[in-house]
Coordinates of C-alpha atoms and ligand atoms in Angstrom, one line a residue:
M1 CA 13.2 -31.5 -23.9
N2 CA 10.2 -29.1 -22.4
S3 CA 8.1 -31.8 -21.0
P4 CA 5.7 -30.2 -18.4
L5 CA 8.0 -31.6 -15.5
I6 CA 11.2 -30.4 -17.0
S7 CA 9.5 -26.9 -17.8
T8 CA 8.2 -26.4 -14.4
H9 CA 11.6 -27.3 -12.8
L10 CA 13.7 -25.4 -15.2
L11 CA 11.1 -22.3 -14.8
A12 CA 12.1 -22.3 -11.0
E13 CA 15.8 -22.8 -11.4
L14 CA 15.9 -19.8 -13.9
Q15 CA 13.8 -17.4 -11.5
C16 CA 16.3 -18.2 -8.8
H17 CA 19.7 -18.3 -10.6
G18 CA 18.6 -15.6 -13.3
V19 CA 20.1 -16.1 -16.9
R20 CA 22.9 -14.5 -18.9
W21 CA 21.4 -13.1 -22.0
Q22 CA 23.5 -13.6 -24.8
G23 CA 21.6 -10.9 -27.2
A24 CA 20.3 -7.5 -27.5
D25 CA 18.4 -5.7 -24.6
G26 CA 15.3 -4.9 -27.0
L27 CA 12.6 -2.8 -25.2
S28 CA 13.0 -4.9 -21.9
R29 CA 13.1 -2.2 -19.1
K30 CA 15.6 -2.0 -16.4
G31 CA 14.4 -0.6 -12.9
G32 CA 11.2 0.1 -12.1
A33 CA 8.4 -1.4 -9.9
G34 CA 7.5 -5.2 -10.1
P35 CA 9.8 -7.3 -12.1
S36 CA 12.6 -5.0 -12.9
D37 CA 15.6 -6.4 -15.0
H38 CA 13.5 -9.4 -16.2
K39 CA 12.4 -10.9 -19.5
A40 CA 9.4 -12.7 -20.2
L41 CA 10.1 -16.3 -21.7
S42 CA 7.6 -18.9 -22.5
L43 CA 8.6 -22.7 -21.7
G44 CA 5.6 -24.7 -23.3
S45 CA 2.3 -23.5 -22.0
H46 CA 4.0 -21.4 -19.4
T47 CA 5.4 -18.0 -19.2
A48 CA 7.9 -16.7 -16.7
M49 CA 9.5 -13.5 -16.1
V50 CA 13.1 -14.4 -15.4
P51 CA 16.0 -12.1 -14.2
M52 CA 18.3 -11.3 -16.9
L53 CA 19.4 -7.7 -17.0
N54 CA 20.9 -7.5 -13.7
R55 CA 24.4 -8.2 -12.5
A56 CA 23.5 -10.9 -9.9
S57 CA 22.3 -13.1 -13.1
Q58 CA 25.7 -12.7 -14.7
D59 CA 27.3 -15.6 -12.2
S60 CA 24.2 -17.8 -13.1
P61 CA 24.8 -21.2 -14.7
Y62 CA 22.4 -20.7 -17.0
S63 CA 22.7 -18.6 -20.5
A64 CA 20.3 -17.7 -23.1
V65 CA 21.2 -17.5 -26.8
P66 CA 18.2 -16.3 -28.9
D67 CA 17.9 -16.9 -32.8
A68 CA 18.5 -14.1 -35.5
I69 CA 14.8 -13.0 -35.4
G70 CA 14.5 -13.0 -31.5
A71 CA 11.4 -15.5 -31.5
Q72 CA 13.1 -18.2 -29.8
A73 CA 16.2 -18.7 -27.3
L74 CA 18.2 -22.1 -26.4
I75 CA 19.0 -22.1 -22.9
F76 CA 22.2 -23.4 -21.6
R77 CA 23.4 -24.9 -18.4
E78 CA 27.4 -24.7 -18.4
G79 CA 27.7 -25.1 -22.0
L80 CA 25.0 -27.7 -22.2
Q81 CA 21.6 -27.2 -24.0
V82 CA 19.0 -27.7 -21.6
G83 CA 15.7 -26.0 -23.1
Q84 CA 14.6 -24.2 -25.8
V85 CA 12.0 -20.9 -25.1
Q86 CA 10.1 -18.7 -26.9
L87 CA 10.2 -15.0 -26.5
P88 CA 7.1 -13.0 -26.9
G89 CA 7.3 -10.1 -29.5
V90 CA 7.3 -6.4 -29.1
P91 CA 3.5 -5.5 -28.3
N92 CA 1.9 -3.7 -30.8
F93 CA 0.6 -0.8 -28.7
Y94 CA 4.4 0.2 -27.8
A95 CA 4.3 1.8 -31.2
L96 CA 1.5 4.2 -30.4
T97 CA 2.1 7.8 -28.7
T98 CA -0.3 10.4 -27.0
E99 CA -1.2 13.5 -28.7
D100 CA 1.5 15.3 -26.7
G101 CA 4.2 12.8 -27.8
I102 CA 4.5 10.2 -24.9
P103 CA 4.9 6.5 -26.1
Y104 CA 2.5 4.2 -24.7
W105 CA 5.1 2.0 -23.5
K106 CA 6.2 4.9 -21.2
I107 CA 2.5 4.6 -19.5
A108 CA 2.2 1.0 -19.2
T109 CA 4.1 -2.1 -19.9
L110 CA 3.1 -5.6 -21.0
H111 CA 4.0 -8.2 -18.3
S112 CA 4.2 -11.8 -19.2
K113 CA 2.3 -12.4 -22.0
D114 CA -1.4 -10.9 -21.5
V115 CA -0.9 -8.4 -18.4
L116 CA -1.1 -4.8 -18.6
A117 CA 0.8 -3.1 -16.0
T118 CA 1.5 0.3 -14.7
T119 CA 2.7 2.4 -11.9
V120 CA 0.1 5.2 -11.5
L121 CA 2.6 7.4 -9.2
Q122 CA 6.4 6.7 -10.0
H123 CA 7.4 8.1 -6.5
C124 CA 6.9 6.7 -3.0
I125 CA 7.3 8.7 0.2
R126 CA 9.2 5.5 1.5
M127 CA 11.9 6.6 -0.6
N128 CA 12.4 10.3 0.5
E129 CA 15.1 9.1 2.9
A130 CA 17.6 6.0 2.7
A131 CA 16.7 5.2 6.0
T132 CA 13.4 4.5 5.3
S133 CA 13.4 2.9 2.0
C134 CA 12.7 -0.4 0.8
Q135 CA 16.0 -2.0 0.1
F136 CA 14.7 -4.0 -2.6
C137 CA 12.8 -1.2 -4.5
A138 CA 13.9 0.3 -8.0
I139 CA 10.8 2.6 -8.4
T140 CA 12.7 5.8 -9.0
Q141 CA 15.4 3.9 -11.5
S142 CA 12.9 4.0 -14.6
L143 CA 11.9 7.3 -14.1
T144 CA 15.4 8.6 -13.7
A145 CA 16.4 6.9 -17.0
G146 CA 13.4 8.6 -18.9
Q147 CA 11.9 5.1 -19.5
T148 CA 8.5 6.1 -18.0
I149 CA 6.7 9.1 -16.4
A150 CA 6.2 10.5 -12.9
R151 CA 2.4 10.6 -12.9
K152 CA 0.0 8.7 -15.4
R153 CA -3.0 10.5 -15.8
P154 CA -6.5 8.8 -15.8
A155 CA -7.2 9.5 -19.6
Q156 CA -3.4 8.2 -20.4
L157 CA -4.2 5.2 -18.9
A158 CA -7.7 4.8 -20.4
A159 CA -6.2 5.1 -23.9
V160 CA -3.2 2.8 -23.4
A161 CA -5.6 0.2 -22.1
K162 CA -8.1 0.3 -25.1
A163 CA -5.2 0.1 -27.4
A164 CA -3.7 -2.8 -25.5
V165 CA -6.9 -4.9 -25.4
A166 CA -7.5 -4.2 -29.0
L167 CA -4.1 -4.7 -30.5
D168 CA -2.7 -7.3 -28.1
G169 CA -5.4 -8.9 -26.5
V170 CA -4.4 -8.2 -23.1
K171 CA -6.6 -10.0 -20.3
H172 CA -6.4 -8.0 -17.1
M173 CA -4.2 -5.1 -15.7
V174 CA -2.3 -4.3 -12.7
M175 CA -2.1 -0.9 -11.4
T176 CA 0.3 -0.2 -8.5
T177 CA 1.4 3.1 -7.1
G178 CA 4.1 4.3 -5.2
T179 CA 2.9 5.5 -1.7
P180 CA 2.2 9.1 -1.7
Q181 CA 2.1 11.4 1.7
S182 CA -1.8 11.2 1.8
P183 CA -3.2 9.1 4.5
D184 CA -5.3 7.0 1.7
R185 CA -1.8 5.5 0.7
G186 CA -2.6 5.9 -2.9
A187 CA -6.3 4.4 -3.2
A188 CA -7.7 7.8 -4.3
I189 CA -5.6 8.0 -7.5
L190 CA -6.0 4.2 -8.1
C191 CA -9.7 4.8 -7.8
E192 CA -9.7 7.7 -10.6
S193 CA -7.5 5.8 -12.6
A194 CA -9.5 2.4 -12.4
A195 CA -12.8 4.5 -13.1
A196 CA -11.2 5.7 -16.2
V197 CA -10.1 2.5 -17.8
T198 CA -13.4 1.1 -16.7
A199 CA -15.1 3.9 -18.8
A200 CA -13.2 3.3 -21.6
V201 CA -12.7 -0.6 -21.9
D202 CA -13.7 -4.2 -20.2
L203 CA -10.6 -5.0 -18.6
P204 CA -10.3 -6.6 -15.0
I205 CA -8.2 -4.5 -12.8
Q206 CA -6.2 -5.4 -9.8
A207 CA -5.1 -2.4 -7.6
Q208 CA -2.1 -2.7 -5.6
C209 CA -1.3 -0.3 -2.4
E210 CA -0.6 -0.3 1.1
P211 CA -3.4 -0.7 3.8
P212 CA -5.3 2.6 3.6
D213 CA -6.1 4.7 6.5
D214 CA -9.7 3.7 6.4
D215 CA -11.5 0.6 4.9
I216 CA -13.9 2.6 3.1
W217 CA -11.4 2.6 0.3
F218 CA -11.8 -0.6 -0.4
E219 CA -15.4 0.2 -1.3
R220 CA -14.5 3.1 -3.2
L221 CA -11.9 0.8 -5.2
K222 CA -14.7 -1.7 -6.0
D223 CA -17.1 0.8 -7.1
S224 CA -14.6 2.4 -9.3
G225 CA -14.3 -1.1 -11.3
V226 CA -11.3 -2.5 -9.3
V227 CA -11.9 -6.3 -9.1
S228 CA -9.0 -7.5 -7.1
L229 CA -6.7 -6.0 -4.4
G230 CA -3.0 -6.7 -3.7
M231 CA -1.6 -5.4 -0.2
H232 CA 2.1 -6.7 -0.1
L233 CA 3.7 -7.7 2.9
E234 CA 7.0 -8.5 0.9
A235 CA 8.6 -9.9 4.1
V236 CA 6.9 -11.7 7.1
T237 CA 8.8 -11.4 10.4
D238 CA 9.5 -8.1 12.4
E239 CA 13.2 -8.7 12.3
V240 CA 13.1 -8.9 8.3
R241 CA 10.6 -6.1 7.8
Q242 CA 12.5 -3.7 10.1
R243 CA 15.9 -4.4 8.6
I244 CA 14.6 -4.7 4.6
M245 CA 11.7 -2.1 4.7
P246 CA 12.0 0.3 7.8
G247 CA 9.8 3.0 6.5
K248 CA 7.0 0.5 5.4
A249 CA 7.5 -1.7 8.6
D250 CA 6.0 1.5 10.5
V251 CA 2.5 -0.1 9.3
P252 CA 2.3 -2.9 11.7
L253 CA 1.2 -6.3 10.8
H254 CA -1.9 -6.2 12.8
R255 CA -3.0 -3.4 10.6
Y256 CA -2.3 -5.6 7.4
F257 CA -4.5 -8.0 8.8
S258 CA -7.5 -6.0 9.7
A259 CA -7.1 -4.6 6.3
F260 CA -7.0 -8.1 4.8
E261 CA -10.3 -9.0 6.6
A262 CA -11.9 -6.1 5.5
A263 CA -11.0 -6.4 1.8
V264 CA -12.0 -10.0 1.5
K265 CA -15.5 -8.8 2.6
V266 CA -15.3 -6.4 -0.3
F267 CA -13.8 -8.1 -3.1
G268 CA -14.7 -11.9 -1.9
H269 CA -12.6 -14.9 -0.8
G270 CA -9.2 -15.3 -3.1
Q271 CA -9.5 -11.8 -4.6
V272 CA -7.2 -10.4 -1.9
S273 CA -3.6 -11.1 -2.4
T274 CA -0.3 -10.3 -0.8
Y275 CA 3.4 -10.4 -2.5
I276 CA 6.0 -12.2 -0.4
L277 CA 9.7 -12.1 -1.3
A278 CA 11.3 -15.1 -0.3
G279 CA 14.9 -15.1 0.3
L280 CA 15.2 -11.9 2.4
G281 CA 16.0 -13.6 5.3
D282 CA 12.5 -15.0 6.5
S283 CA 12.8 -18.6 7.3
E284 CA 11.0 -21.3 5.3
D285 CA 9.0 -22.1 8.3
A286 CA 8.2 -18.4 8.9
I287 CA 6.9 -18.0 5.2
A288 CA 4.9 -21.2 5.2
Q289 CA 3.1 -20.3 8.7
M290 CA 2.4 -17.0 7.5
S291 CA 0.9 -18.3 4.0
E292 CA -1.1 -20.5 5.9
R293 CA -2.5 -17.9 8.2
L294 CA -3.2 -15.5 5.2
A295 CA -5.0 -18.6 3.1
G296 CA -7.2 -19.2 6.3
L297 CA -8.4 -15.7 5.7
G298 CA -9.0 -15.9 2.1
V299 CA -6.0 -14.2 1.5
Y300 CA -3.7 -15.7 -1.7
P301 CA 0.0 -15.6 -0.5
F302 CA 1.8 -14.8 -3.7
V303 CA 5.3 -16.0 -3.0
V304 CA 8.0 -15.1 -5.1
P305 CA 11.9 -15.5 -5.2
F306 CA 13.5 -12.2 -4.3
V307 CA 15.6 -10.8 -7.2
P308 CA 18.4 -8.4 -6.3
I309 CA 17.8 -5.3 -8.7
D310 CA 21.0 -3.3 -9.8
G311 CA 21.5 0.2 -8.3
T312 CA 19.5 -1.0 -5.0
P313 CA 21.0 -1.5 -1.7
L314 CA 20.3 -5.2 -1.8
A315 CA 22.1 -5.4 -5.5
N316 CA 24.6 -7.7 -3.9
H317 CA 22.4 -9.5 -1.8
P318 CA 22.4 -13.2 -2.3
K319 CA 20.0 -14.9 -4.6
P320 CA 17.4 -17.2 -3.0
D321 CA 18.4 -20.9 -3.0
S322 CA 16.7 -22.9 -5.6
A323 CA 16.4 -25.9 -3.1
F324 CA 14.7 -23.3 -0.8
M325 CA 12.1 -22.4 -3.3
Q326 CA 11.4 -25.8 -4.1
R327 CA 10.7 -26.9 -0.7
L328 CA 8.7 -23.7 -0.1
Y329 CA 6.4 -23.9 -3.0
P330 CA 4.6 -27.4 -2.2
R331 CA 4.0 -26.2 1.5
I332 CA 2.1 -22.9 0.1
G333 CA 0.5 -25.1 -2.5
A334 CA -1.1 -27.3 0.4
S335 CA -2.3 -24.0 2.0
L336 CA -3.9 -23.0 -1.1
R337 CA -5.5 -26.1 -1.4
R338 CA -6.8 -26.4 2.0
H339 CA -8.4 -23.0 2.0
G340 CA -9.9 -23.2 -1.5
L341 CA -7.6 -20.9 -3.1
H342 CA -6.6 -21.0 -6.8
S343 CA -5.0 -18.5 -9.3
D344 CA -7.5 -19.4 -12.1
T345 CA -10.2 -18.0 -10.0
I346 CA -8.7 -14.7 -9.4
N347 CA -10.2 -12.0 -11.4
A348 CA -6.9 -9.8 -12.3
G349 CA -3.5 -9.2 -10.9
C350 CA -0.1 -10.7 -9.9
A351 CA -1.3 -14.1 -8.4
K352 CA -3.7 -14.7 -11.4
C353 CA -0.6 -14.1 -13.9
G354 CA 1.8 -15.9 -11.8
A355 CA 4.8 -15.2 -14.1
C356 CA 7.2 -14.1 -11.2
S357 CA 6.8 -17.4 -9.4
A358 CA 6.6 -21.0 -9.8
L359 CA 3.8 -21.3 -7.1
K360 CA 1.2 -21.9 -10.0
H361 CA 2.7 -25.2 -10.4
H362 CA 2.0 -26.2 -7.1
E363 CA -1.4 -24.9 -6.6
Ligands
LIG1 S1 3.2 -11.6 -11.5 FE1 2.8 -9.5 -11.5 S2 4.7 -8.5 -11.6 FE2 5.1 -10.4 -12.2 S3 4.6 -10.3 -14.4 FE3 2.7 -11.0 -13.5 S4 1.8 -9.0 -13.3 FE4 3.8 -8.7 -13.7

């Protein structure tokens, strides 16, 4: 039932529609940065982050019924079984706590099956006012719910990373941050965090931030142990940027592009990437053309289907059409091939992991 072809198609379907989860939530986290309201599902050799805990998934034609021990789940479409998935267990490092009593899972979480992910600073200047906030973002929700801490100290990150490698075999780490007031836009705290982790354990790190004020930060990040960098456009046209992320749109596209060029010189061809959320209003052509332009610079365009997160202004926004994604992925894949980009050659980060998108299957 889970041939590679069926797995790939089903995976793309589940990511667009979401899944009605018919079991307990366990340690899955609602809210936060990155894949919020998702669970990891493995289909054959593929692991995908699939939205399940948000309201938008409740009208999905797909449902998942876990077995008694939570190791597997059957996937149904309108009552007919269409697949069977494995459910990754709770990571061993989640059982540990710091000396001052903070559970490790509040400092960093396991994404997909082998990625350690953290939001170093769980606050963002873009969220200070509703008028400037990114409409899709849930960065403050997990903090408000007590599921994370506001600032992860370098020593805490180092301890968690060391444990996650030793106990759960994590292969790379994603460090993102809310944007602070400072002109480095988070690069400085990413430097000190990466330096602490690198001193403690051999773990490739991707840092994610807005373009900093000065390109010198790319050298500093690299010197701190960062091996890949994400600077996320999210939306590609000015109209959608202004509407969906009015604060972040203050940083013009031409600054993103100058930063991409400078960062590729430091980190190398294919080691710089950007997240693009499909389904926010950018057309298929606009996303495909932007992806071609990015790929031509050596920047990996990591295109993912937008997921409406509960509690955000876009909670009731339509989910992306699965057919739209199925047309888009091969076009991005052609750009990747044309410019010699592949997730396997990325040192660390989201585009290497790929679990929030079906793009990997079209490279
Ligand atoms: S693609 Fe990025 S955000 Fe999604 S699961 Fe992987 S590491 Fe996490």
